XYZ file of C-alpha atoms in Angstrom:
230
model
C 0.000 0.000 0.000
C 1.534 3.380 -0.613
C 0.661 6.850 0.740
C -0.310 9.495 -2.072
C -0.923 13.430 -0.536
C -2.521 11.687 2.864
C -4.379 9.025 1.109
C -3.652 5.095 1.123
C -4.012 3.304 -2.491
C -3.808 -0.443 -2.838
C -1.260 -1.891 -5.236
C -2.445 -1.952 -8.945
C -2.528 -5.773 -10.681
C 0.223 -5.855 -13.491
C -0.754 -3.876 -16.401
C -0.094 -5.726 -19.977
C -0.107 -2.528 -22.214
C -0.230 -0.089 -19.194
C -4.175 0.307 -19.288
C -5.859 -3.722 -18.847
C -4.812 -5.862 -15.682
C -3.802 -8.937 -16.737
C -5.301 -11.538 -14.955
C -4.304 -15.271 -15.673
C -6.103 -18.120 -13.687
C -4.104 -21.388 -13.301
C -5.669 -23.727 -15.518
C -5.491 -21.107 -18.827
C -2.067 -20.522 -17.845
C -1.560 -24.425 -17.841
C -3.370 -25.221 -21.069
C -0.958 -22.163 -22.410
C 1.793 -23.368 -21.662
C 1.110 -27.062 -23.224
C -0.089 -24.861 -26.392
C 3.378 -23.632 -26.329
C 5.744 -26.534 -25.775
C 3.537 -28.853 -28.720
C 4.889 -26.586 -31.161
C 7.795 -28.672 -33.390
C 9.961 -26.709 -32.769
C 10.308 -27.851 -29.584
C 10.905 -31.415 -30.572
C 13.350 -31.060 -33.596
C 15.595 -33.392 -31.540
C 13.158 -36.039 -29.202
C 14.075 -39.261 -30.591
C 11.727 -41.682 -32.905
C 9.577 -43.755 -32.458
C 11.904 -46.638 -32.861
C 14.469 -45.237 -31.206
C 11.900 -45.003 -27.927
C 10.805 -48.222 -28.645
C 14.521 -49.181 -28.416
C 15.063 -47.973 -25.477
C 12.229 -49.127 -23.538
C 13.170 -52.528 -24.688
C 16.955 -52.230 -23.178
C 15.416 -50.940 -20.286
C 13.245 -54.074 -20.001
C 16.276 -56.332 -20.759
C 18.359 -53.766 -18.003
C 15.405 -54.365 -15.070
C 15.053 -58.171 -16.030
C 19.061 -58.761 -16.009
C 19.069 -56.501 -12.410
C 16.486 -59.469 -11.032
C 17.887 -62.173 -12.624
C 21.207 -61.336 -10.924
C 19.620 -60.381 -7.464
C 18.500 -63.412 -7.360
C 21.678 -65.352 -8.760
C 24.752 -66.689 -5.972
C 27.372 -64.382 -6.738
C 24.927 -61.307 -8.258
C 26.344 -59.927 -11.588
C 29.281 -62.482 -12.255
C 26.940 -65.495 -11.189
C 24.378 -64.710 -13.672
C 27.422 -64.275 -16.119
C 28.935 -67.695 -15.794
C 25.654 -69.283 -15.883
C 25.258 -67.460 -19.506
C 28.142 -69.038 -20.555
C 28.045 -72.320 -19.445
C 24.418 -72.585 -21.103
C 25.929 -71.119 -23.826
C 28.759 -74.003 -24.135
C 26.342 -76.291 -23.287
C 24.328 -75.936 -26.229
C 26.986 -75.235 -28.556
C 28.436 -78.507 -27.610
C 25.429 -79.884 -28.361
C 24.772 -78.977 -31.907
C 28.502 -79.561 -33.113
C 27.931 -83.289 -31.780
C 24.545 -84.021 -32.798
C 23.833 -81.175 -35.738
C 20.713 -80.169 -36.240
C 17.670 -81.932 -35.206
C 16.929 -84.881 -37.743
C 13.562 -86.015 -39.100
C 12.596 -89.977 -38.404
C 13.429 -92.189 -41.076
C 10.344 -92.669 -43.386
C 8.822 -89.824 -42.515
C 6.799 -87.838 -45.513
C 9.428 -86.130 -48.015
C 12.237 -88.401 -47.128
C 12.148 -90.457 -50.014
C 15.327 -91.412 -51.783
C 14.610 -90.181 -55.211
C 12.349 -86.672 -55.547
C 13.215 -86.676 -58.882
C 11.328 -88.796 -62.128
C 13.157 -92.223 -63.182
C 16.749 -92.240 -64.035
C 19.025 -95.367 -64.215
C 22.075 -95.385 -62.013
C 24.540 -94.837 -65.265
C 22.340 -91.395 -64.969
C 22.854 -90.735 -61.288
C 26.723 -91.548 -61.208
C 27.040 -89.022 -64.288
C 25.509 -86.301 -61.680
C 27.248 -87.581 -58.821
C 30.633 -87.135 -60.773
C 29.939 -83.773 -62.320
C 28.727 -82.570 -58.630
C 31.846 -84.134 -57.039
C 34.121 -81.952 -59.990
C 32.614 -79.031 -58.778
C 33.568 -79.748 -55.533
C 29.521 -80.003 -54.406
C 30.220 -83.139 -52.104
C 26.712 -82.993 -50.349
C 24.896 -83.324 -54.065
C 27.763 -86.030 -55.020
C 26.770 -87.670 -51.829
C 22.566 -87.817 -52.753
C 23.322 -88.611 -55.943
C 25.873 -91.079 -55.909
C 23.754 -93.202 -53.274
C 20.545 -92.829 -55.450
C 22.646 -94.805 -58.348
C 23.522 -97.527 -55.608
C 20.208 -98.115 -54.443
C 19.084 -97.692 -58.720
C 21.861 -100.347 -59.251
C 20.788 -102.793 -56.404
C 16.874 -102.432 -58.215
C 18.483 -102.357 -61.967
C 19.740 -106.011 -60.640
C 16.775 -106.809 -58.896
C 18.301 -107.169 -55.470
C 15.671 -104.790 -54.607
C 12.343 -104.635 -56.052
C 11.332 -100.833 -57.045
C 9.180 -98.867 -54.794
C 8.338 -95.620 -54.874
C 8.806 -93.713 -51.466
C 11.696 -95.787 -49.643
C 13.619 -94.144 -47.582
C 17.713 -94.372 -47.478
C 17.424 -96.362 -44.729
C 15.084 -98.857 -45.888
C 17.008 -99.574 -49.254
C 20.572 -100.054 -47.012
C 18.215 -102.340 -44.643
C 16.897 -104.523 -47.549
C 20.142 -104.770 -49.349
C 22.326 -105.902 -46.307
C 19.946 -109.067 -46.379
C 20.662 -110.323 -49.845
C 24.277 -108.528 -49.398
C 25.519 -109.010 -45.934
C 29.147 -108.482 -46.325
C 28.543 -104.835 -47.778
C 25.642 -104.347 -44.944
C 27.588 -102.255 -42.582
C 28.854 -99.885 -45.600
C 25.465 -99.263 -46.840
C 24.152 -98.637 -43.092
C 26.784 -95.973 -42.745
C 25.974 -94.682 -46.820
C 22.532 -94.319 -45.480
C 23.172 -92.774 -42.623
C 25.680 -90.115 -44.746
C 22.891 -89.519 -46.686
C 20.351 -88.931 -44.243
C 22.830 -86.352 -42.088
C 23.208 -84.359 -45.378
C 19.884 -84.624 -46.629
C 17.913 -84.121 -43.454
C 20.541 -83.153 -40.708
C 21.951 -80.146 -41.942
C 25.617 -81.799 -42.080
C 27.831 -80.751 -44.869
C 29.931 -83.561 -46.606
C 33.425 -84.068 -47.807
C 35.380 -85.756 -49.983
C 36.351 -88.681 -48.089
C 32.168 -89.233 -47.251
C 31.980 -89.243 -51.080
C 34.424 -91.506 -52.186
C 33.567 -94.183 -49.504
C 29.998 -94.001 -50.680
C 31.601 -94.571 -54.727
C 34.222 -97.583 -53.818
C 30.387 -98.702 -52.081
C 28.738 -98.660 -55.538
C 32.076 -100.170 -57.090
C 32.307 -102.856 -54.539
C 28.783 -103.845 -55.173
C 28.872 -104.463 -58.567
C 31.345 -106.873 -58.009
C 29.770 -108.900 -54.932
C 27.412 -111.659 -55.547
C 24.006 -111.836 -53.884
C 23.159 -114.939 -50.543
C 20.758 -117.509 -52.245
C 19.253 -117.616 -48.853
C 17.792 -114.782 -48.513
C 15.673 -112.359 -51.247
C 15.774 -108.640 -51.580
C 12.272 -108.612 -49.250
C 13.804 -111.037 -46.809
C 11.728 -114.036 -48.046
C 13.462 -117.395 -48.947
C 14.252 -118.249 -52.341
């Protein structure tokens, strides 16, 4: 309050062009304010969307890793070594077992997925594939033409569908000194084919002295290509 020739005056309320009070309540002021700070030019520099999206998700993985090693023996280095040792653990796994193999038999495992071709055919592609330095197709293809052989011969009896496994299976009755060798042919064959392993050039060639050897080994007169006597 100030004195003016004897007389008290109350204060004036702030005067926005020297004549009107300016009188503001707080929720205008508020709703202002927010008018103000949506402008863009205010958020030239706030990240994306993806980049928020980012970093919520590290700070997920950031409160889930804090709990994970609160509740670990030895906190941050605890949860650490267990990491790793899972980590081994299944990396051991997969270089001795490769990846997960389908059952023998199963639909789409048949030998040939191709139309009919005679075994000269399949040891053509088998050699051109094994030039090239393609051992997994010189692999397929050089089993197809012994299995093709073994039917050419009629030491099995044609059938559309069989697996790798079957043909080895049936031929080690009527062949039983070569039975081991085309187990482990069809078991090369199905790890390629099915297991994700990759081949080499020793796989191939023991699969090719397999087809030589054959052609040179008599049949059992015991014992048929469907395991029925003679």
């Amino acid at each position: 309050m100030t004195v003016t020739g004897g007389a008290a005056t109350a204060p004036g309320r702030p005067r926005a062009d020297g004549d009107v009070p300016v009188d503001i309540s707080r929720v205008p002021a508020r709703e202002a304010a927010e008018r103000e700070l949506s402008k863009p030019m205010y958020h030239e520099n706030d990240p994306n969307l993806l980049q928020r999206g980012l970093d919520r998700f590290w700070e997920w993985v950031g409160d889930l890793f804090s709990a994970a090693s609160a509740a670990t023996p030895g906190g941050v280095l605890g949860l650490v070594v267990v990491v790793l040792f899972v980590a081994a653990l299944v990396a051991a796994l997969w270089w001795r077992l490769g990846a997960p193999r389908r059952a023998p038999g199963a639909t789409g495992d048949s030998l040939f997925t191709d139309g009919p071709r005679t075994a000269r055919d399949h040891r053509a592609a088998a050699a051109r594939h094994a030039s090239a330095g393609l051992w997994n197709q010189a692999v397929q293809e050089r089993m197809r033409a012994v299995v093709r052989s073994l039917e050419e011969r009629s030491l099995l009896d044609p059938r559309p569908g069989r697996t790798a496994d079957e043909a080895a299976a049936e031929a080690g009755r009527s062949l039983p000194s070569q039975a081991d060798e085309l187990r482990l042919a069809a078991r090369t064959f199905d790890d390629v084919t099915y297991g994700g392993r990759t081949a080499d050039e020793p796989a191939y060639r023991r699969i090719e002295e397999l087809d030589t050897a054959l052609e040179r080994t008599r049949p059992t007169l015991d014992t048929a290509s469907t395991g029925t006597p003679a």
